[in-house]
Amino acid sequence: MNRPPLTVGIIPNPASGRDLRRLTANAGLFSSTDKASVVQRLLGAFGATGIQRVLLPTDMTGIAAAVLKASRGRHARDNRWPELEILDIRLRQTVEDTRLAARLMAERGVALIAVLGGDGTHKAVAAEVGDIPLLTLSTGTNNAFPELREATGAGLAGGLFASGRIPPEIGLRRNKRLLVREARRGLCEWALVDVAVSPLRFVGGRAISRAEDLAEVFVTFAEPHAIGLSALCGLWCPVSRQAPEGAWMRLHPEARNALLAPLAPGLLQGCGVVAAGTLEPGVAHAPSLNGGTLALDGEREIAFAAGDRPTVTLDSHGPLSIDVEAALAYAARHRLLSIGREHPQHPVNLSC
């Protein structure tokens, strides 16, 4: 009986790292050429760890075309890249392209999906794929959920896990999430990192980059080195990814205590802190405002009024992701990347 080839997916968001915050702040540009280079480094690592096929969606910015061309060259053959299959999807140039690619990959039974993007891109993929693990790579503006790391090492970790050489209890991390519910409208959305409450009554421009547009922030985790809305809690009441609890903060421009926080790359704002505390799992919190908008993972999506105030609840049922550091530490302990002279491209497991 022939087994299907070991297959993974790669979803680069062509629009990540290119939004309006390049004008309102000093965020860097992550070009399509840069993303194509990241995908090629992933292919090299996946090929070295036994991945046989990679699914990559088409796009209108040249990422897939550049990778396809490279896959036919000598470097790809010499390094035994996996077979590359381009998913020819009908493009809308919206987040629906990312969601459709994720659904198609899930239907094909991929072992994991590498995601190139920011918090919003990762949320869009996670919402479609259930418990298929994500290999997270930061190419967006505010990147709290995907950690900044080199694609080669991340690809080795993901490939070793997908090929079954790293046990799930070592190589996988279950992430937290924030559920946003409003019963009257049947609303149920979620965020991977933060939900911010803004007094602005209409969605309009989605990104929040002004302190006066913030009234409250709820976070799943908050690291002191973060950039974006979670940096507020990260610099005041930090909480780790592994901790069961989250954190919250209430803000007002005229509060006596103020915090200088990087709300976007190069954009430092003084934010008045009214109160802050721990966000316990399973406890629903209503916004302190009677009306306004909610921003999920940095972008305003939901308008609400006094009669339909939603609630925000932390739980531990977010997506699975590859714990790159833990996976590579396990690989080092067990010599998973040791190679034999006869087959230098194929790792073997040698005991000490």
Short mmCIF file of C-alpha atoms in Angstrom, two decimals:
data_model
loop_
_atom_site.label_atom_id
_atom_site.label_comp_id
_atom_site.label_asym_id
_atom_site.label_seq_id
_atom_site.Cartn_x
_atom_site.Cartn_y
_atom_site.Cartn_z
CA MET A 1 0.00 0.00 0.00
CA ASN A 2 1.47 3.35 -1.07
CA ARG A 3 1.53 6.01 1.61
CA PRO A 4 0.70 9.60 0.62
CA PRO A 5 3.74 11.90 0.56
CA LEU A 6 4.52 13.72 3.81
CA THR A 7 3.07 17.15 3.06
CA VAL A 8 3.17 20.54 4.75
CA GLY A 9 1.79 23.93 3.75
CA ILE A 10 3.32 27.40 3.60
CA ILE A 11 1.09 30.50 3.64
CA PRO A 12 2.86 33.83 3.10
CA ASN A 13 0.57 36.83 3.42
CA PRO A 14 1.52 39.11 0.49
CA ALA A 15 0.11 42.15 2.31
CA SER A 16 1.79 41.65 5.69
CA GLY A 17 4.48 44.15 6.52
CA ARG A 18 3.06 46.63 4.00
CA ASP A 19 0.15 48.37 5.77
CA LEU A 20 -0.65 51.99 6.63
CA ARG A 21 1.64 51.96 9.66
CA ARG A 22 4.57 52.44 7.26
CA LEU A 23 3.23 56.01 6.98
CA THR A 24 2.09 56.65 10.56
CA ALA A 25 5.17 55.07 12.18
CA ASN A 26 8.64 53.94 11.17
CA ALA A 27 7.86 50.29 10.57
CA GLY A 28 10.08 48.44 8.13
CA LEU A 29 8.93 47.02 4.80
CA PHE A 30 8.89 43.25 4.32
CA SER A 31 8.88 42.88 0.54
CA SER A 32 7.64 40.03 -1.63
CA THR A 33 11.27 39.27 -2.49
CA ASP A 34 12.04 38.91 1.22
CA LYS A 35 9.09 36.56 1.67
CA ALA A 36 10.09 34.44 -1.34
CA SER A 37 13.55 34.12 0.21
CA VAL A 38 12.03 32.98 3.53
CA VAL A 39 9.94 30.35 1.71
CA GLN A 40 13.05 29.05 -0.08
CA ARG A 41 14.91 28.72 3.21
CA LEU A 42 11.96 26.76 4.60
CA LEU A 43 12.03 24.45 1.57
CA GLY A 44 15.71 23.69 2.17
CA ALA A 45 15.07 22.86 5.83
CA PHE A 46 11.96 20.81 5.04
CA GLY A 47 13.80 18.81 2.39
CA ALA A 48 16.61 18.05 4.84
CA THR A 49 14.17 16.67 7.40
CA GLY A 50 12.16 14.37 5.17
CA ILE A 51 9.23 16.50 4.00
CA GLN A 52 8.24 15.27 0.54
CA ARG A 53 5.69 17.81 -0.69
CA VAL A 54 4.94 21.47 0.06
CA LEU A 55 1.71 23.29 -0.82
CA LEU A 56 2.02 27.02 -1.55
CA PRO A 57 -0.84 29.31 -2.66
CA THR A 58 -0.56 31.49 -5.71
CA ASP A 59 -0.48 35.28 -5.24
CA MET A 60 -0.38 38.50 -7.27
CA THR A 61 2.91 39.83 -5.90
CA GLY A 62 5.33 37.28 -7.34
CA ILE A 63 6.11 35.20 -4.23
CA ALA A 64 4.88 31.88 -5.61
CA ALA A 65 6.31 32.60 -9.07
CA ALA A 66 9.78 33.31 -7.64
CA VAL A 67 9.73 30.19 -5.47
CA LEU A 68 8.50 28.01 -8.34
CA LYS A 69 11.34 29.26 -10.56
CA ALA A 70 13.91 28.57 -7.83
CA SER A 71 12.49 25.08 -7.27
CA ARG A 72 13.47 24.14 -10.84
CA GLY A 73 17.09 25.19 -10.41
CA ARG A 74 20.26 23.34 -9.54
CA HIS A 75 20.36 24.57 -5.93
CA ALA A 76 16.93 23.04 -5.27
CA ARG A 77 17.96 19.73 -6.83
CA ASP A 78 21.28 19.58 -5.00
CA ASN A 79 19.56 20.27 -1.67
CA ARG A 80 16.67 17.90 -2.35
CA TRP A 81 13.86 20.38 -1.91
CA PRO A 82 10.43 18.80 -1.52
CA GLU A 83 8.09 18.66 -4.49
CA LEU A 84 6.39 22.05 -4.75
CA GLU A 85 2.68 22.26 -5.58
CA ILE A 86 1.13 25.67 -6.25
CA LEU A 87 -2.49 25.97 -5.13
CA ASP A 88 -4.23 27.92 -7.89
CA ILE A 89 -6.91 29.77 -5.94
CA ARG A 90 -9.23 32.56 -7.08
CA LEU A 91 -7.65 35.64 -5.54
CA ARG A 92 -9.64 38.45 -3.94
CA GLN A 93 -6.64 40.23 -2.41
CA THR A 94 -8.32 40.15 1.00
CA VAL A 95 -7.91 38.02 4.10
CA GLU A 96 -10.24 35.52 2.44
CA ASP A 97 -7.30 34.41 0.26
CA THR A 98 -5.45 33.36 3.42
CA ARG A 99 -8.50 31.61 4.82
CA LEU A 100 -9.17 29.73 1.57
CA ALA A 101 -5.56 28.56 1.32
CA ALA A 102 -5.70 27.34 4.92
CA ARG A 103 -8.92 25.41 4.30
CA LEU A 104 -7.52 23.75 1.18
CA MET A 105 -4.39 22.70 3.05
CA ALA A 106 -6.46 21.29 5.90
CA GLU A 107 -8.51 19.28 3.40
CA ARG A 108 -5.27 17.85 1.96
CA GLY A 109 -4.22 16.63 5.40
CA VAL A 110 -1.00 18.63 5.80
CA ALA A 111 1.13 17.83 8.85
CA LEU A 112 1.70 21.51 9.65
CA ILE A 113 1.36 24.96 8.11
CA ALA A 114 4.14 27.54 8.14
CA VAL A 115 2.62 31.03 8.30
CA LEU A 116 4.44 34.19 7.22
CA GLY A 117 2.65 37.24 8.59
CA GLY A 118 1.62 39.17 11.66
CA ASP A 119 -0.93 38.51 14.40
CA GLY A 120 -3.91 38.95 12.07
CA THR A 121 -2.58 36.51 9.47
CA HIS A 122 -1.95 33.85 12.09
CA LYS A 123 -5.42 34.32 13.53
CA ALA A 124 -6.99 33.94 10.08
CA VAL A 125 -5.15 30.66 9.45
CA ALA A 126 -5.77 29.30 12.95
CA ALA A 127 -9.51 29.89 12.62
CA GLU A 128 -9.65 27.51 9.63
CA VAL A 129 -7.37 24.59 10.51
CA GLY A 130 -8.36 23.23 13.91
CA ASP A 131 -5.47 21.40 15.54
CA ILE A 132 -3.08 21.41 12.59
CA PRO A 133 0.10 22.92 14.12
CA LEU A 134 1.34 26.31 12.95
CA LEU A 135 4.99 27.13 12.37
CA THR A 136 4.91 30.86 13.09
CA LEU A 137 7.17 33.33 11.26
CA SER A 138 7.01 37.07 11.78
CA THR A 139 6.67 39.19 8.63
CA GLY A 140 4.00 41.69 9.73
CA THR A 141 3.94 45.03 11.55
CA ASN A 142 2.89 44.16 15.10
CA ASN A 143 4.11 40.63 15.69
CA ALA A 144 3.42 39.47 19.24
CA PHE A 145 2.12 35.98 18.42
CA PRO A 146 4.72 34.98 15.79
CA GLU A 147 8.15 35.28 17.36
CA LEU A 148 11.00 36.77 15.33
CA ARG A 149 13.28 33.93 14.23
CA GLU A 150 15.37 32.77 11.27
CA ALA A 151 13.40 30.55 8.88
CA THR A 152 16.11 27.90 8.52
CA GLY A 153 16.09 26.90 12.19
CA ALA A 154 12.30 27.18 12.36
CA GLY A 155 12.02 24.95 9.29
CA LEU A 156 14.27 22.31 10.84
CA ALA A 157 12.12 22.27 13.98
CA GLY A 158 8.90 22.06 11.96
CA GLY A 159 10.24 19.41 9.62
CA LEU A 160 11.54 17.20 12.42
CA PHE A 161 8.18 17.41 14.16
CA ALA A 162 6.14 16.76 11.01
CA SER A 163 8.28 13.72 10.18
CA GLY A 164 7.51 12.22 13.60
CA ARG A 165 10.93 12.55 15.21
CA ILE A 166 9.91 15.02 17.90
CA PRO A 167 7.05 13.96 20.22
CA PRO A 168 4.06 16.31 20.47
CA GLU A 169 4.53 16.81 24.22
CA ILE A 170 7.93 18.34 23.41
CA GLY A 171 7.42 20.08 20.09
CA LEU A 172 3.93 21.54 20.42
CA ARG A 173 2.56 24.46 22.43
CA ARG A 174 -1.15 25.01 23.06
CA ASN A 175 -1.85 28.74 22.96
CA LYS A 176 -4.34 30.85 24.84
CA ARG A 177 -7.04 32.94 23.18
CA LEU A 178 -9.60 35.63 23.99
CA LEU A 179 -13.24 34.84 23.15
CA VAL A 180 -15.48 37.79 22.28
CA ARG A 181 -19.19 37.01 22.60
CA GLU A 182 -22.44 38.94 22.37
CA ALA A 183 -25.56 36.78 22.68
CA ARG A 184 -28.18 39.08 21.13
CA ARG A 185 -26.31 39.38 17.84
CA GLY A 186 -24.95 35.82 17.95
CA LEU A 187 -21.42 37.21 17.94
CA CYS A 188 -18.50 34.87 18.64
CA GLU A 189 -15.01 35.97 17.58
CA TRP A 190 -11.59 35.44 19.09
CA ALA A 191 -8.12 36.94 19.29
CA LEU A 192 -4.72 35.35 19.76
CA VAL A 193 -3.02 38.20 21.62
CA ASP A 194 -5.17 41.19 22.54
CA VAL A 195 -8.62 42.74 22.52
CA ALA A 196 -8.63 46.52 22.83
CA VAL A 197 -11.63 48.70 23.65
CA SER A 198 -11.74 52.05 21.85
CA PRO A 199 -14.14 54.97 22.35
CA LEU A 200 -14.25 55.42 18.56
CA ARG A 201 -17.79 54.53 17.49
CA PHE A 202 -17.09 53.32 13.96
CA VAL A 203 -14.62 50.79 12.59
CA GLY A 204 -13.20 53.13 9.91
CA GLY A 205 -9.40 52.85 9.73
CA ARG A 206 -8.77 49.56 11.49
CA ALA A 207 -5.34 49.98 13.04
CA ILE A 208 -5.13 51.69 16.45
CA SER A 209 -2.00 53.79 16.89
CA ARG A 210 -3.07 56.67 19.17
CA ALA A 211 -3.17 56.53 22.95
CA GLU A 212 -6.37 58.58 23.10
CA ASP A 213 -8.15 55.89 21.07
CA LEU A 214 -7.61 53.29 23.80
CA ALA A 215 -9.81 52.75 26.86
CA GLU A 216 -9.05 49.15 27.82
CA VAL A 217 -6.81 46.25 26.78
CA PHE A 218 -7.18 42.52 27.48
CA VAL A 219 -4.24 40.22 26.62
CA THR A 220 -3.51 36.48 26.54
CA PHE A 221 0.16 37.18 27.22
CA ALA A 222 2.28 40.31 27.40
CA GLU A 223 6.05 40.39 27.06
CA PRO A 224 8.18 43.41 28.01
CA HIS A 225 9.90 43.35 24.60
CA ALA A 226 6.63 43.32 22.62
CA ILE A 227 5.57 45.89 20.02
CA GLY A 228 1.87 46.75 19.70
CA LEU A 229 -1.07 46.98 22.07
CA SER A 230 0.09 44.07 24.22
CA ALA A 231 3.22 46.11 25.02
CA LEU A 232 1.08 48.17 27.42
CA CYS A 233 0.58 45.21 29.74
CA GLY A 234 4.02 43.88 28.91
CA LEU A 235 5.68 46.99 30.37
CA TRP A 236 3.29 47.28 33.35
CA CYS A 237 2.08 43.80 34.35
CA PRO A 238 3.84 41.23 32.13
CA VAL A 239 2.52 37.69 31.80
CA SER A 240 4.17 34.81 29.92
CA ARG A 241 2.83 32.68 27.09
CA GLN A 242 2.98 29.63 29.34
CA ALA A 243 1.09 31.15 32.30
CA PRO A 244 -2.57 30.07 32.55
CA GLU A 245 -3.75 33.64 33.19
CA GLY A 246 -3.71 36.79 31.06
CA ALA A 247 -3.80 40.47 32.01
CA TRP A 248 -5.93 43.59 31.55
CA MET A 249 -5.41 47.33 31.74
CA ARG A 250 -7.78 50.31 31.86
CA LEU A 251 -6.61 53.58 30.31
CA HIS A 252 -7.53 57.27 30.23
CA PRO A 253 -5.60 60.21 28.76
CA GLU A 254 -5.83 62.17 32.03
CA ALA A 255 -4.87 59.37 34.42
CA ARG A 256 -2.29 60.29 37.06
CA ASN A 257 0.01 57.40 36.13
CA ALA A 258 1.32 57.22 32.58
CA LEU A 259 3.32 54.65 30.64
CA LEU A 260 5.45 55.18 27.55
CA ALA A 261 4.76 52.24 25.22
CA PRO A 262 5.64 51.27 21.61
CA LEU A 263 2.21 50.93 20.02
CA ALA A 264 3.86 50.29 16.64
CA PRO A 265 7.47 50.10 15.44
CA GLY A 266 9.00 53.54 16.00
CA LEU A 267 5.77 54.92 17.48
CA LEU A 268 6.06 55.67 21.22
CA GLN A 269 2.95 56.98 22.98
CA GLY A 270 2.31 58.09 26.55
CA CYS A 271 -0.73 56.17 27.83
CA GLY A 272 -2.55 57.05 31.06
CA VAL A 273 -3.00 53.97 33.27
CA VAL A 274 -6.10 53.88 35.48
CA ALA A 275 -5.92 50.26 36.68
CA ALA A 276 -4.47 46.88 35.75
CA GLY A 277 -4.75 43.29 36.90
CA THR A 278 -4.81 39.57 36.19
CA LEU A 279 -7.22 38.07 33.67
CA GLU A 280 -8.37 34.73 35.04
CA PRO A 281 -9.43 31.95 32.65
CA GLY A 282 -13.16 31.46 32.20
CA VAL A 283 -14.22 34.80 33.72
CA ALA A 284 -16.21 37.01 31.34
CA HIS A 285 -15.42 40.74 31.33
CA ALA A 286 -17.62 43.42 29.77
CA PRO A 287 -15.98 46.58 28.39
CA SER A 288 -15.99 49.54 30.75
CA LEU A 289 -17.46 51.77 28.01
CA ASN A 290 -21.13 51.76 27.04
CA GLY A 291 -20.28 52.10 23.38
CA GLY A 292 -17.33 52.04 21.03
CA THR A 293 -15.36 49.50 19.01
CA LEU A 294 -13.29 46.43 19.75
CA ALA A 295 -9.94 45.80 18.09
CA LEU A 296 -8.95 42.13 17.84
CA ASP A 297 -5.20 41.60 17.52
CA GLY A 298 -4.66 45.26 16.74
CA GLU A 299 -7.41 45.98 14.21
CA ARG A 300 -10.88 47.33 14.97
CA GLU A 301 -13.54 44.90 13.84
CA ILE A 302 -16.59 45.16 16.11
CA ALA A 303 -18.77 48.18 16.94
CA PHE A 304 -21.01 47.99 20.01
CA ALA A 305 -23.52 50.10 21.95
CA ALA A 306 -24.96 50.02 25.47
CA GLY A 307 -27.58 47.41 24.60
CA ASP A 308 -25.21 44.95 23.00
CA ARG A 309 -21.98 45.12 24.97
CA PRO A 310 -19.92 41.97 24.27
CA THR A 311 -17.86 40.07 26.82
CA VAL A 312 -14.21 39.06 26.67
CA THR A 313 -13.15 35.71 28.17
CA LEU A 314 -9.72 34.08 28.33
CA ASP A 315 -9.42 30.35 27.67
CA SER A 316 -6.72 27.80 26.81
CA HIS A 317 -8.22 26.45 23.58
CA GLY A 318 -6.22 28.43 21.06
CA PRO A 319 -4.23 26.93 18.17
CA LEU A 320 -1.28 24.58 18.41
CA SER A 321 2.10 25.94 17.35
CA ILE A 322 5.59 24.50 17.02
CA ASP A 323 7.78 25.32 20.01
CA VAL A 324 10.93 25.92 17.96
CA GLU A 325 13.33 26.28 20.88
CA ALA A 326 12.06 23.16 22.65
CA ALA A 327 12.04 21.15 19.42
CA LEU A 328 15.63 22.08 18.53
CA ALA A 329 16.80 21.44 22.10
CA TYR A 330 15.31 17.94 21.86
CA ALA A 331 16.94 17.47 18.46
CA ALA A 332 20.31 18.42 19.98
CA ARG A 333 19.94 16.04 22.95
CA HIS A 334 19.00 13.14 20.69
CA ARG A 335 21.37 13.99 17.81
CA LEU A 336 18.49 14.07 15.34
CA LEU A 337 20.50 16.10 12.86
CA SER A 338 23.56 13.86 12.86
CA ILE A 339 24.36 12.72 9.32
CA GLY A 340 26.15 9.72 7.84
CA ARG A 341 28.92 10.11 5.33
CA GLU A 342 27.17 7.90 2.79
CA HIS A 343 24.04 10.06 2.72
CA PRO A 344 25.05 13.56 3.87
CA GLN A 345 21.64 15.07 3.14
CA HIS A 346 19.76 12.63 5.35
CA PRO A 347 19.85 13.02 9.15
CA VAL A 348 20.31 9.87 11.20
CA ASN A 349 19.91 9.24 14.89
CA LEU A 350 23.26 8.39 16.48
CA SER A 351 23.62 7.72 20.19
CA CYS A 352 26.49 9.21 22.18
#
